[in-house]
Coordinates of C-alpha atoms in Angstrom, one line a residue:
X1 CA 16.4 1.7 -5.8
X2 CA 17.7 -0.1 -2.7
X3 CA 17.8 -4.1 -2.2
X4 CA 15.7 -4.9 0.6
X5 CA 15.6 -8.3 -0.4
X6 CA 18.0 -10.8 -1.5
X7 CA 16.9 -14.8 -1.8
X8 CA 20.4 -16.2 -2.6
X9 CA 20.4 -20.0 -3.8
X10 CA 17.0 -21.2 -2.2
X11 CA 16.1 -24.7 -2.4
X12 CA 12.7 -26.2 -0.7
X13 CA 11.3 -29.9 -0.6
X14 CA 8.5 -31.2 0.7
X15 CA 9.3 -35.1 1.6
X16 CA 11.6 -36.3 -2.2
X17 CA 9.2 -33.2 -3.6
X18 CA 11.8 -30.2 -5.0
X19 CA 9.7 -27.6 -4.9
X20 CA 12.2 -24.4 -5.3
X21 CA 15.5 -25.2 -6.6
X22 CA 18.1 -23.0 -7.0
X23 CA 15.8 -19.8 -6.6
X24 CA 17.7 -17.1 -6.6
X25 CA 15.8 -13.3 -6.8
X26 CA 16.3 -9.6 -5.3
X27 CA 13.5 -7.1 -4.2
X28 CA 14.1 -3.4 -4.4
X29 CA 12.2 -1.3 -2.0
X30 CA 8.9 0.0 -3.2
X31 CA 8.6 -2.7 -5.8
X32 CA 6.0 -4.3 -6.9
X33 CA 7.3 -7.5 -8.1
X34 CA 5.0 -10.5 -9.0
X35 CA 5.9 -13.8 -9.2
X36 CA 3.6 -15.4 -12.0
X37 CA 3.2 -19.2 -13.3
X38 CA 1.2 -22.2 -13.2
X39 CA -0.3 -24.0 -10.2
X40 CA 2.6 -25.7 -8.4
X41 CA 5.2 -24.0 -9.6
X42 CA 6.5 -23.1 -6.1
X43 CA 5.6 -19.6 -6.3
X44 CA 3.2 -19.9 -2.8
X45 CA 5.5 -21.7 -1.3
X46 CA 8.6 -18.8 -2.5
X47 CA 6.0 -16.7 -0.8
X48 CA 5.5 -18.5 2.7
X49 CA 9.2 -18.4 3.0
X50 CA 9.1 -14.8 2.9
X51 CA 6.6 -15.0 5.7
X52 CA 8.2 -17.1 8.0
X53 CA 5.5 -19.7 7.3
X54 CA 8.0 -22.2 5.7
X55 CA 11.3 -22.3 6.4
X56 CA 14.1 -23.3 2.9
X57 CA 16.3 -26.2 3.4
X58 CA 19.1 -24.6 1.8
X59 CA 19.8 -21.3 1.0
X60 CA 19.6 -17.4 2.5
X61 CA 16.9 -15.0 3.0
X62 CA 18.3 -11.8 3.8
X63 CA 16.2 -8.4 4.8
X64 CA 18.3 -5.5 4.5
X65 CA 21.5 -7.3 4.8
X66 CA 20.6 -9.6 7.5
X67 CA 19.5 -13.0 7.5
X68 CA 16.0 -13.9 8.3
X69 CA 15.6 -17.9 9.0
X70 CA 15.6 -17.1 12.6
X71 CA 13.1 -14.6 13.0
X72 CA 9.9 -16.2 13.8
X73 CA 7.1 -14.8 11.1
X74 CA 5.0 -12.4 14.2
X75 CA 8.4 -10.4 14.2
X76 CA 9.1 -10.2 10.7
X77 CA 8.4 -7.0 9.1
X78 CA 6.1 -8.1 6.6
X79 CA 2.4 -9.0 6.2
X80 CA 0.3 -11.0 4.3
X81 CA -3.2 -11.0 2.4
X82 CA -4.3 -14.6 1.8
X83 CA -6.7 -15.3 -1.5
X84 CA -9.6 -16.2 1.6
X85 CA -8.9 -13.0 3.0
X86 CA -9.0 -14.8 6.8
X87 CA -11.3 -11.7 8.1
X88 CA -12.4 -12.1 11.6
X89 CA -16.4 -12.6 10.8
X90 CA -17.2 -11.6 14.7
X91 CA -15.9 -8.2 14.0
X92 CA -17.1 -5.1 12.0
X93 CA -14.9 -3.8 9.6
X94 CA -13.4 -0.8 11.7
X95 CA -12.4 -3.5 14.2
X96 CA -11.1 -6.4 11.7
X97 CA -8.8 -2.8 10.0
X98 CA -7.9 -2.0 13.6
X99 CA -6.5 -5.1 14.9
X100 CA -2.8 -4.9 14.3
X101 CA -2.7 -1.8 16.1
X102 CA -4.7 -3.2 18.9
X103 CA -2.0 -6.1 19.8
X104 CA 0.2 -3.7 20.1
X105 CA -1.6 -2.0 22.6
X106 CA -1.7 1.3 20.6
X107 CA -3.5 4.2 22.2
X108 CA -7.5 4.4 21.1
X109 CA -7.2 7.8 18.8
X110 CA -4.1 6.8 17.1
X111 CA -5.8 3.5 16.4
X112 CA -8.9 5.7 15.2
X113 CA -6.9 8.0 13.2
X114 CA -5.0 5.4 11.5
X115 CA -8.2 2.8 10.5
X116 CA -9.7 6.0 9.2
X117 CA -7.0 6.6 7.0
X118 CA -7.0 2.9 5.8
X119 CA -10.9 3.3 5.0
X120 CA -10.0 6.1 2.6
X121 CA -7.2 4.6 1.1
X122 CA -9.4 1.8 0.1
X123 CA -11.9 3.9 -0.6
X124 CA -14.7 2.5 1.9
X125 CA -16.0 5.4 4.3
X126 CA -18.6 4.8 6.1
X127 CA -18.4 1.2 6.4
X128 CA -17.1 1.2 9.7
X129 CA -19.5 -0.7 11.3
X130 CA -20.7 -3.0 8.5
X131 CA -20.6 -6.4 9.8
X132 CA -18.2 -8.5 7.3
X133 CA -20.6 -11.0 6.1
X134 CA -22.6 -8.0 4.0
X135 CA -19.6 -7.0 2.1
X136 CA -19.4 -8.1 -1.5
X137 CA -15.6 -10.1 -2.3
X138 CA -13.7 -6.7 -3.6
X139 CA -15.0 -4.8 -0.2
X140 CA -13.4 -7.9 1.7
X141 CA -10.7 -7.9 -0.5
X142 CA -9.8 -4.3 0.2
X143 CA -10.6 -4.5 4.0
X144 CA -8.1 -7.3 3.9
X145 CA -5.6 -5.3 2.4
X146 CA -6.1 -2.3 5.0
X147 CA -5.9 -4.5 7.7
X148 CA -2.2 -5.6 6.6
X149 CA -0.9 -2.2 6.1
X150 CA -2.0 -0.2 9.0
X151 CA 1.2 -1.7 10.4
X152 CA 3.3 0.0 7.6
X153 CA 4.9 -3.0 6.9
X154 CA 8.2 -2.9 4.6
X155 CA 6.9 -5.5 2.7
X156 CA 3.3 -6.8 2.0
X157 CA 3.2 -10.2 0.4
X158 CA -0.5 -10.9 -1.5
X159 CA -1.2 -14.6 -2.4
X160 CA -3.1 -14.1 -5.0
X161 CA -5.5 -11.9 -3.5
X162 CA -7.7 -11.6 -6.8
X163 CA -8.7 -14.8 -8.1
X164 CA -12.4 -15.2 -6.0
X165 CA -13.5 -11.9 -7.6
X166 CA -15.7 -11.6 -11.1
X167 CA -13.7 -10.4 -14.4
X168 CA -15.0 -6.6 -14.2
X169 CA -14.0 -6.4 -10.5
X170 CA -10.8 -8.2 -10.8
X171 CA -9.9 -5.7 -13.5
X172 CA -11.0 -2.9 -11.4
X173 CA -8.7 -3.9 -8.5
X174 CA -5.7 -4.3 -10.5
X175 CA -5.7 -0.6 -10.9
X176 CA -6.8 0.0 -7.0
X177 CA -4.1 -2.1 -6.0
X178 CA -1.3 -0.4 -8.1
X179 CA -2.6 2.8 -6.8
X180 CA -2.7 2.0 -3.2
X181 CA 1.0 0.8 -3.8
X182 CA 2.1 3.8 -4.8
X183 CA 0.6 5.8 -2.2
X184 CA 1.8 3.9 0.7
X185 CA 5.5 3.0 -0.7
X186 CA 5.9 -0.2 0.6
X187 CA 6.9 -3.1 -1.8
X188 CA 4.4 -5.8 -2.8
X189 CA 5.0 -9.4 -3.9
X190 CA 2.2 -10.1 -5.8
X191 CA 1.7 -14.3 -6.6
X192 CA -0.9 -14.9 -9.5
X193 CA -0.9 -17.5 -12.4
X194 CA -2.8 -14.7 -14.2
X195 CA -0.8 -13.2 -17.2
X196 CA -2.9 -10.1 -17.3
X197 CA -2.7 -9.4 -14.0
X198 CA 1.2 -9.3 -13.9
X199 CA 1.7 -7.2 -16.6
X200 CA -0.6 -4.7 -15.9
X201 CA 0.6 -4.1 -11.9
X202 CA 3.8 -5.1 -12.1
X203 CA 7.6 -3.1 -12.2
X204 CA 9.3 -6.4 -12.1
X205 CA 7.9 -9.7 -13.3
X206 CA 9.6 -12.9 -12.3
X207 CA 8.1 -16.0 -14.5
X208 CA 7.9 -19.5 -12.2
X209 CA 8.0 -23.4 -13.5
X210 CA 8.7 -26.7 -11.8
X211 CA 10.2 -24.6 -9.1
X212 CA 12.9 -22.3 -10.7
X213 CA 12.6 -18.8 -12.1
X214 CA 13.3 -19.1 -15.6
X215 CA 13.1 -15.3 -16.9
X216 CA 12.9 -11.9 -14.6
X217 CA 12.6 -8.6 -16.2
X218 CA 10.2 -5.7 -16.8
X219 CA 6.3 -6.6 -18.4
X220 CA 7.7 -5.2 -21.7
X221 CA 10.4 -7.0 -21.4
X222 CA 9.1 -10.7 -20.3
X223 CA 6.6 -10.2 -23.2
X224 CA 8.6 -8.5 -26.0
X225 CA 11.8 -10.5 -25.4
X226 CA 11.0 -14.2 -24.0
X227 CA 13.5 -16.4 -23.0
X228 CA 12.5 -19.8 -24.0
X229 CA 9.6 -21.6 -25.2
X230 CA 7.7 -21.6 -21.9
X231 CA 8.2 -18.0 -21.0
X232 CA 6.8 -17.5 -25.1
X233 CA 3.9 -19.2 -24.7
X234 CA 2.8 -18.3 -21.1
X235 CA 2.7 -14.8 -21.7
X236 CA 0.2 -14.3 -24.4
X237 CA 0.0 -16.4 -27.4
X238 CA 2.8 -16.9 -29.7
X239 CA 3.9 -18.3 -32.9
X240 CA 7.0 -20.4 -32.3
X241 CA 8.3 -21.1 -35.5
X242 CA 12.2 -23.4 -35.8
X243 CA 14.8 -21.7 -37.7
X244 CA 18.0 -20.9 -38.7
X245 CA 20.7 -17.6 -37.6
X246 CA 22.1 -17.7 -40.4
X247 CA 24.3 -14.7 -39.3
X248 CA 23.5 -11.4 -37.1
X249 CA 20.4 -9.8 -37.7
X250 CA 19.7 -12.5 -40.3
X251 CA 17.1 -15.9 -39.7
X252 CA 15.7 -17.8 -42.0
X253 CA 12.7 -19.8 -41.7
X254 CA 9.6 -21.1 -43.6
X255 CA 12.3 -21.5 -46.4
X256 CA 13.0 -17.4 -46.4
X257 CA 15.5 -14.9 -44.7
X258 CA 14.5 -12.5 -43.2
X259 CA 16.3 -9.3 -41.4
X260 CA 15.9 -9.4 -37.3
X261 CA 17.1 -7.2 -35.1
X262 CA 19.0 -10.1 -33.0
X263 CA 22.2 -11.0 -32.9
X264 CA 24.6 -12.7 -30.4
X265 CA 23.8 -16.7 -31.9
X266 CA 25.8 -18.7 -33.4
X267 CA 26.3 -18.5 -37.5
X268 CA 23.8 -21.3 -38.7
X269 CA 22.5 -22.2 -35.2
X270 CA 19.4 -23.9 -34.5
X271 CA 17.0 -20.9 -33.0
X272 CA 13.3 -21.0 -32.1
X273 CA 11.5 -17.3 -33.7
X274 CA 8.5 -15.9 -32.0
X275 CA 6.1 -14.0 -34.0
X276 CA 3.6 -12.7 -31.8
X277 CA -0.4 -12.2 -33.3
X278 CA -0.8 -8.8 -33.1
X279 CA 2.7 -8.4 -35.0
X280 CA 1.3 -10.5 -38.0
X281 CA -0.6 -8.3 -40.9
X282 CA -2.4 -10.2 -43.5
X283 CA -2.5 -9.3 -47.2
X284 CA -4.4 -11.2 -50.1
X285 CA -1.9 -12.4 -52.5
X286 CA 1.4 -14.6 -52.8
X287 CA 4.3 -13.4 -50.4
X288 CA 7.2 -15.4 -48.6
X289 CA 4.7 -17.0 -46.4
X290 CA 1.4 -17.1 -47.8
X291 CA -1.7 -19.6 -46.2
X292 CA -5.2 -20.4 -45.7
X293 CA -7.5 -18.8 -43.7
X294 CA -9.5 -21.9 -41.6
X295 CA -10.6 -20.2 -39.1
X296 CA -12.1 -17.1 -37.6
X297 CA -13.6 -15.9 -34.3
X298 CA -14.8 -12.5 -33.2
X299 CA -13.0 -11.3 -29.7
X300 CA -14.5 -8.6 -28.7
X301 CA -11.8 -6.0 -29.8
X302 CA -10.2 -8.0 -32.7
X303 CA -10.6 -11.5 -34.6
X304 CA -8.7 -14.3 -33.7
X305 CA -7.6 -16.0 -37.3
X306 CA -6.2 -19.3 -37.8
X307 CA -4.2 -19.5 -40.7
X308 CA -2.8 -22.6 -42.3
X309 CA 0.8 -22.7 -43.4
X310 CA 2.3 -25.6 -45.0
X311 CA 0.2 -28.0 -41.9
X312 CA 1.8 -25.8 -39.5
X313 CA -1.3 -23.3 -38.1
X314 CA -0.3 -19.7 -37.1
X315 CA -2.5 -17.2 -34.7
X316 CA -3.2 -13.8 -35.8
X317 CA -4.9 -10.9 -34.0
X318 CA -6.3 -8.4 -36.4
X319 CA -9.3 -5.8 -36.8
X320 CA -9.7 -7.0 -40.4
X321 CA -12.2 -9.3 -41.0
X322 CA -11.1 -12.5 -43.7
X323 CA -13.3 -14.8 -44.7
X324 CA -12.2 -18.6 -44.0
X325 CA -10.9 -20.0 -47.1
X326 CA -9.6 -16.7 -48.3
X327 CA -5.4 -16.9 -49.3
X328 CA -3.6 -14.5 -48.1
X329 CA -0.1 -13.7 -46.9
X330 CA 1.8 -13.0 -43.6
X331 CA 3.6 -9.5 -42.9
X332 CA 5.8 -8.3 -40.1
X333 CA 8.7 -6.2 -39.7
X334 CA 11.7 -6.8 -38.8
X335 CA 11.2 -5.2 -35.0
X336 CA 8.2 -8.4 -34.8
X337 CA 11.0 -11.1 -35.3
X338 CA 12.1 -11.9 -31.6
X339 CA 14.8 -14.9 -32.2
X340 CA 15.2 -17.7 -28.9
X341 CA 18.2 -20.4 -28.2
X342 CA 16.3 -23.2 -29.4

């Protein structure tokens, strides 16, 4: 896919406050990237950059090849959904939809044409003219979203749009909003400090702390093949166990080798191996690393079981049921083993 954005060696303060430091990141047309990690991680403000709200101390911004510091965020081609939505509560829904089109003093049936169009896309015919204080948060929501891309922006930019809604309704409008994506082709920059939500919209998943992007790659990838500790234990729960490479596709740890599918370290060098919970089997009996059970909760579509280790406690999703107490032993393949730089 084409580049249509390319953020080359950004840096941001705010007073002494480094916010972005060396930010570097590309967006491909029709993409929808998010950028995901913890409050004040300088994803927003990576974001309000993008919109001409803030403007980097250092660094380039470039929109199809040419830079954008001095375009002035009215004339940028890009729009933005804020998480308050900032609906205009005066006006019906038709009219909050229509509004982009009205400033630019588009004629009255292309303007009607269009909002219609928007209302099915988010799937809310016959709302027209519901006044904007009846609508429930994921009608605003999506009224918010129509609004922005009547415009057919290049690039919509959606702070995270999701986070006043309940659990069933966020859920729901993960799915909407991957859909409505798809249908209109225009690339999304989704910011959220939700893990579920980035891996379940997302092509591209950039992962965010104390103002640098530390890992970018696909959701598979972010999650199957972390970079570091932080990137391990943000996305989904992990055992991080230390450990030795002794050689290619060999690491030991918890006083046994065991065959990886790694390779690339150092022979004998320090390495950090994830196991992830759902990767871990448990068997009653002895076995390179065998525990106790002390603890078990019921999730919903698994149990969560705390196993101890030798003092060190490991997490493991499974659809068995052990009783705490029980011994048993852990099991994975050699495809489970991810190995990190420690």
């Amino acid at each position: 896919m084409k580049k249509l954005i390319d953020i080359q060696g950004l840096h941001k303060s705010f007073d002494d406050n480094e916010v972005l430091s060396s930010v570097d990141l590309y967006i491909r047309e029709n993409e929808f990237i998010t950028l995901l990690g913890p409050s004040g991680c300088g994803k927003t403000t990576l974001l309000r950059i993008l919109a001409g709200f803030e403007r980097q101390n250092e660094g380039t911004v470039l929109f199809e090849g040419k830079p954008m510091h001095d375009i002035p965020a009215h004339k940028r081609p890009v729009n933005t959904v804020f998480q308050q939505y900032a609906l205009f509560p005066h006006m019906n829904v038709f009219e909050n939809i229509a509004f982009g089109l009205r400033l630019k003093k588009r004629h009255g049936e292309e303007i009607k044409q269009a909002a219609e169009e928007m209302l099915r896309l988010v799937k809310l015919e016959g709302f027209e003219h519901r006044n904007i204080k009846t609508l429930s948060g994921g009608q605003r929501q999506r009224v918010a979203i129509a609004r922005a891309v009547i415009n057919k922006p290049k690039l919509l930019l959606l702070d995270e749009p999701l986070a006043a809604l309940d659990l069933k309704l966020r859920q729901d409008m993960q799915y909407e909003l991957k859909e409505m994506q798809r249908a209109l082709g225009i690339t999304f920059v989704f910011v959220t400090h939700d893990q579920e939500e980035a891996l379940t919209m997302s092509d591209t998943v950039a992962v965010m702390n104390e103002g640098r992007i530390l890992q970018i790659g696909t959701p598979e990838d972010i999650y199957n093949e972390p970079k570091n500790r932080f990137v391990a234990n943000f996305i989904g729960e992990s055992n991080i166990i230390p450990g030795i490479m002794k050689k290619d596709f060999l690491v030991r740890f918890e006083d046994h080798d065991f065959e990886c599918v790694d390779k690339g370290f150092q022979k004998n060098e320090n390495v950090e191996v994830v196991l992830r919970p759902e990767d871990i089997r448990l068997q009653r009996g002895e076995g390179p690393i065998t525990g106790t059970v002390t603890d078990i909760t019921f999730k919903g579509v698994h149990y969560e079981i705390l196993v101890d280790v030798r003092g060190k406690e490991y997490i493991i999703h499974s659809t068995e049921h052990k009783k705490t107490g029980d011994k048993v032993s852990l099991v994975f393949g050699k495809n489970d083993i991810h190995v990190m730089h420690r």
